[in-house]
Amino acid sequence: MAAVGPAETARAGWPAAPSRGLVVWIVALGAFALLWANAATLAPWAQEWPRAWTPRIAFSISAFMRWLVDEATSGLFTFTEFTRFLSALVEAPYRFVLAILSTGLLSGQGSQAVQIAPPVSWAGIIGVFVIAAHAADGRRLALLAIACLGFILVFGQWDSAMVTLASIVVAVPAGAVGGLLLGLAAYRWRAFERAISPVLDLMQTIPIFAYLVPILFLFGFGPVAAILATIIYAMPPMTRIAVVALRGVAPEIRDLGRMTGCTPRQMTWRVMVPAAMPGLMVGVNQVIMLSLNMVIIASMIGAGGLGFDVLSALRRLDFGAGLEAGVAIVALAVLLDRTSQAFAKTTVQRAHADGAGFATRHPYLLAALAVVVASFLAGLVLPPLARWPEAWELSTGTFWSELVRWINVNFFDELEAVKNALLLNVLIPFKRFLLGLPWLGVALLAGVAGWTLSGFRLAALSVALSTLIAVSGLWEEAMTTVYLCGLSVVFALMIGVPIGVWSADRPRVWRVVQAVIDTLQTLPSFVYLMPVVMLFRVGDFTAMIAIVAYALAPAIRYTAHGLHQVDPKLIEAGRAAGCTPFQLLVKIRLKLALPEIMLGVNQTIMLALSMLVITALVGTRDLGQEVYIALTKADTGRGIVAGLAVAFIAIIADRLIAAGAARARARLGLSGQGGS
């Protein structure tokens, strides 16, 4: 008897056979339900990993770090001497730049120091930035430089901003050069690239606080340790971008280098790197932005500057002062971001005639030197040009603090009602549900999700990382992290996706929304905590509100971007077929934008996880709290293990969502983007 196929079955009126993936999910959910119901009696270890079976990973890491500091030696020098050498390499240029921008040249140390020469005046620094901005992109960028630095000056943030800028001036070149060298090595040797790829993944997903624990232990408290942490944090994106930029160099350029007889060194530095310079400058831009993101965290181990001002305001719950310092960081970030992007786009080098003088070849450099000298001489005659008088400073800090207090006083009952309703009906039930799940069942479901989306490798990775979290003894904290991060992402998407849909077709609205989300992404994460704590006190609800505010931007941006990318011809075809506007949105535009929206979900999750350590300051009991406690106790093992657990959650979410986006692209047949 001939076999009956799916088409014949459908024609005969029989239901079609379920897909293999659906069968696997039905079996997996059934097994999960049985395990959940019987784990406590049949297999208690599957419900909660026994503490007696937990390896002493944190203790071993801490012991290893103590051995490094106390006993490790190469024969020629000890590890402590090596760290002191690294500190000296960083401290010397930092002190020099700090003297130019903030302190002036000093003789002596501490309170006994005497100023030999003053720093460059505010007028000179603004003049240099204006000239650089004009050289990069003309008058509009020069006016932006005046506006950003003028705000910092007039609102009394100049001294702190110069301390922050000094650390950025040292950290950015070091991070960019280090990332470029690693990128060159990865480009040349594929084995090296395969070796460092998982390391880069971990460095980009481990919470920033986890970086600080071993650095604080090895290098002590101070700006040098903060700069080293900033360099490590900002280097991975530069490495990845360098590899992509070098591989993007046209084959004709590489062939030309070989034909002219370039040595490997000449091929690298005279052909490949100059040809890849536009892409490399994008990497430099990323290093700048990540370094600025780090300034508040780095202030916790002695960086000072604007980050310390925001942190101090948080401790005092002075929202106004914290907001002004935070906006100063935004102004500095916007200026450096726009200037570096403009230099990245300036790829055509001006040719100079043979024998041209120095002034002809470097007019902007000479103009900057002239401005510095002129501002110094003018400051001797007019002191306000050397140092902005405090009497001329403005502040809106009191207004913002009083506004938050007024809201708190007049709407306390309404705010408490909303808070209690969400806590009792959403947050607490969901938290109890997750904490009651058996770790083995969760690991198996993660594996099934990986297998159905991408195959065996992703399934094995998901199961292995979930198991490692359970074995580390941090499963309860990890589930609390998933609960807090998961609900925050859901609320961020519920707010962000509709805003993205609404603004995508309205250019004027989108310009306003884009300006708002750009500010949200550059505003320091600590700033979000202050008004929320003042309105809702400490706890999970406060943490969730702060995370939603911080992670909202990608949900809006990627939704609008995905809708902008939809082919207009497909929309016209839908209109011709008689689709209503709602059908056009749901049946065509959102479906085609789904891969981009999923990438926005991915970025929202990453930002939510990065915010968890910050929210540990308001009393959460998740992995972020573990990392923060480890920092306060300088417990390197505890901090690294908790940081790795956060990284494992991030990697699982990232890989699953990326696989889902790839499958969506393949299913929709979008621009050759395939998925397995």
mmCIF file of N, CA and C in Angstrom, residues 538-580:
data_model
loop_
_atom_site.group_PDB
_atom_site.id
_atom_site.type_symbol
_atom_site.label_atom_id
_atom_site.label_comp_id
_atom_site.label_asym_id
_atom_site.label_seq_id
_atom_site.Cartn_x
_atom_site.Cartn_y
_atom_site.Cartn_z
ATOM 1 N N VAL A 538 13.199 52.253 48.383
ATOM 2 C CA VAL A 538 14.029 51.184 47.823
ATOM 3 C C VAL A 538 13.203 49.911 47.656
ATOM 4 N N GLY A 539 13.690 49.018 46.794
ATOM 5 C CA GLY A 539 13.008 47.740 46.578
ATOM 6 C C GLY A 539 12.987 47.351 45.114
ATOM 7 N N ASP A 540 12.354 46.218 44.839
ATOM 8 C CA ASP A 540 12.320 45.686 43.480
ATOM 9 C C ASP A 540 11.561 46.591 42.519
ATOM 10 N N PHE A 541 10.474 47.209 42.988
ATOM 11 C CA PHE A 541 9.693 48.073 42.103
ATOM 12 C C PHE A 541 10.530 49.277 41.664
ATOM 13 N N THR A 542 11.253 49.853 42.591
ATOM 14 C CA THR A 542 12.131 50.975 42.259
ATOM 15 C C THR A 542 13.173 50.559 41.239
ATOM 16 N N ALA A 543 13.783 49.386 41.457
ATOM 17 C CA ALA A 543 14.787 48.891 40.513
ATOM 18 C C ALA A 543 14.183 48.691 39.133
ATOM 19 N N MET A 544 12.967 48.148 39.087
ATOM 20 C CA MET A 544 12.334 47.881 37.796
ATOM 21 C C MET A 544 12.074 49.178 37.032
ATOM 22 N N ILE A 545 11.581 50.202 37.709
ATOM 23 C CA ILE A 545 11.305 51.474 37.037
ATOM 24 C C ILE A 545 12.593 52.060 36.468
ATOM 25 N N ALA A 546 13.678 52.024 37.245
ATOM 26 C CA ALA A 546 14.955 52.558 36.767
ATOM 27 C C ALA A 546 15.467 51.770 35.567
ATOM 28 N N ILE A 547 15.313 50.438 35.603
ATOM 29 C CA ILE A 547 15.776 49.607 34.484
ATOM 30 C C ILE A 547 14.960 49.897 33.235
ATOM 31 N N VAL A 548 13.649 50.031 33.390
ATOM 32 C CA VAL A 548 12.794 50.321 32.229
ATOM 33 C C VAL A 548 13.208 51.644 31.586
ATOM 34 N N ALA A 549 13.420 52.671 32.402
ATOM 35 C CA ALA A 549 13.815 53.974 31.857
ATOM 36 C C ALA A 549 15.151 53.891 31.125
ATOM 37 N N TYR A 550 16.092 53.109 31.664
ATOM 38 C CA TYR A 550 17.426 53.012 31.071
ATOM 39 C C TYR A 550 17.417 52.155 29.804
ATOM 40 N N ALA A 551 16.575 51.101 29.764
ATOM 41 C CA ALA A 551 16.602 50.134 28.661
ATOM 42 C C ALA A 551 15.551 50.423 27.597
ATOM 43 N N LEU A 552 14.852 51.530 27.708
ATOM 44 C CA LEU A 552 13.743 51.827 26.804
ATOM 45 C C LEU A 552 14.212 52.190 25.395
ATOM 46 N N ALA A 553 15.346 52.859 25.295
ATOM 47 C CA ALA A 553 15.776 53.433 24.014
ATOM 48 C C ALA A 553 15.911 52.409 22.885
ATOM 49 N N PRO A 554 16.566 51.246 23.087
ATOM 50 C CA PRO A 554 16.689 50.305 21.958
ATOM 51 C C PRO A 554 15.348 49.792 21.448
ATOM 52 N N ALA A 555 14.381 49.599 22.342
ATOM 53 C CA ALA A 555 13.068 49.124 21.903
ATOM 54 C C ALA A 555 12.432 50.120 20.935
ATOM 55 N N ILE A 556 12.565 51.411 21.229
ATOM 56 C CA ILE A 556 12.019 52.435 20.330
ATOM 57 C C ILE A 556 12.836 52.512 19.043
ATOM 58 N N ARG A 557 14.156 52.575 19.185
ATOM 59 C CA ARG A 557 15.031 52.805 18.034
ATOM 60 C C ARG A 557 14.933 51.672 17.008
ATOM 61 N N TYR A 558 15.013 50.431 17.471
ATOM 62 C CA TYR A 558 15.027 49.307 16.539
ATOM 63 C C TYR A 558 13.658 49.078 15.907
ATOM 64 N N THR A 559 12.590 49.359 16.639
ATOM 65 C CA THR A 559 11.258 49.252 16.033
ATOM 66 C C THR A 559 11.096 50.253 14.900
ATOM 67 N N ALA A 560 11.456 51.500 15.159
ATOM 68 C CA ALA A 560 11.349 52.520 14.110
ATOM 69 C C ALA A 560 12.281 52.202 12.946
ATOM 70 N N HIS A 561 13.496 51.747 13.260
ATOM 71 C CA HIS A 561 14.452 51.426 12.200
ATOM 72 C C HIS A 561 13.934 50.278 11.339
ATOM 73 N N GLY A 562 13.378 49.245 11.968
ATOM 74 C CA GLY A 562 12.835 48.125 11.209
ATOM 75 C C GLY A 562 11.702 48.549 10.297
ATOM 76 N N LEU A 563 10.818 49.411 10.781
ATOM 77 C CA LEU A 563 9.707 49.897 9.951
ATOM 78 C C LEU A 563 10.209 50.780 8.811
ATOM 79 N N HIS A 564 11.285 51.555 9.080
ATOM 80 C CA HIS A 564 11.850 52.382 8.014
ATOM 81 C C HIS A 564 12.452 51.526 6.903
ATOM 82 N N GLN A 565 12.915 50.310 7.245
ATOM 83 C CA GLN A 565 13.596 49.457 6.270
ATOM 84 C C GLN A 565 12.637 48.668 5.381
ATOM 85 N N VAL A 566 11.346 48.667 5.682
ATOM 86 C CA VAL A 566 10.390 47.901 4.883
ATOM 87 C C VAL A 566 10.310 48.498 3.476
ATOM 88 N N ASP A 567 10.364 47.640 2.470
ATOM 89 C CA ASP A 567 10.334 48.073 1.073
ATOM 90 C C ASP A 567 9.000 48.775 0.771
ATOM 91 N N PRO A 568 9.043 50.035 0.312
ATOM 92 C CA PRO A 568 7.786 50.744 0.009
ATOM 93 C C PRO A 568 6.930 50.027 -1.041
ATOM 94 N N LYS A 569 7.569 49.263 -1.940
ATOM 95 C CA LYS A 569 6.800 48.558 -2.963
ATOM 96 C C LYS A 569 5.862 47.525 -2.346
ATOM 97 N N LEU A 570 6.317 46.898 -1.260
ATOM 98 C CA LEU A 570 5.460 45.921 -0.591
ATOM 99 C C LEU A 570 4.263 46.597 0.074
ATOM 100 N N ILE A 571 4.497 47.779 0.605
ATOM 101 C CA ILE A 571 3.389 48.524 1.217
ATOM 102 C C ILE A 571 2.386 48.943 0.148
ATOM 103 N N GLU A 572 2.893 49.404 -1.001
ATOM 104 C CA GLU A 572 1.992 49.780 -2.092
ATOM 105 C C GLU A 572 1.203 48.579 -2.589
ATOM 106 N N ALA A 573 1.871 47.411 -2.625
ATOM 107 C CA ALA A 573 1.162 46.195 -3.042
ATOM 108 C C ALA A 573 0.040 45.863 -2.059
ATOM 109 N N GLY A 574 0.299 46.062 -0.781
ATOM 110 C CA GLY A 574 -0.733 45.830 0.221
ATOM 111 C C GLY A 574 -1.904 46.781 0.063
ATOM 112 N N ARG A 575 -1.618 48.052 -0.225
ATOM 113 C CA ARG A 575 -2.701 49.017 -0.436
ATOM 114 C C ARG A 575 -3.517 48.631 -1.670
ATOM 115 N N ALA A 576 -2.803 48.202 -2.726
ATOM 116 C CA ALA A 576 -3.509 47.805 -3.946
ATOM 117 C C ALA A 576 -4.406 46.593 -3.708
ATOM 118 N N ALA A 577 -4.012 45.737 -2.759
ATOM 119 C CA ALA A 577 -4.818 44.557 -2.439
ATOM 120 C C ALA A 577 -5.986 44.890 -1.519
ATOM 121 N N GLY A 578 -6.097 46.160 -1.101
ATOM 122 C CA GLY A 578 -7.227 46.581 -0.294
ATOM 123 C C GLY A 578 -7.014 46.475 1.201
ATOM 124 N N CYS A 579 -5.782 46.416 1.641
ATOM 125 C CA CYS A 579 -5.508 46.329 3.082
ATOM 126 C C CYS A 579 -5.861 47.646 3.768
ATOM 127 N N THR A 580 -6.427 47.548 4.954
ATOM 128 C CA THR A 580 -6.648 48.727 5.795
ATOM 129 C C THR A 580 -5.315 49.139 6.418
#
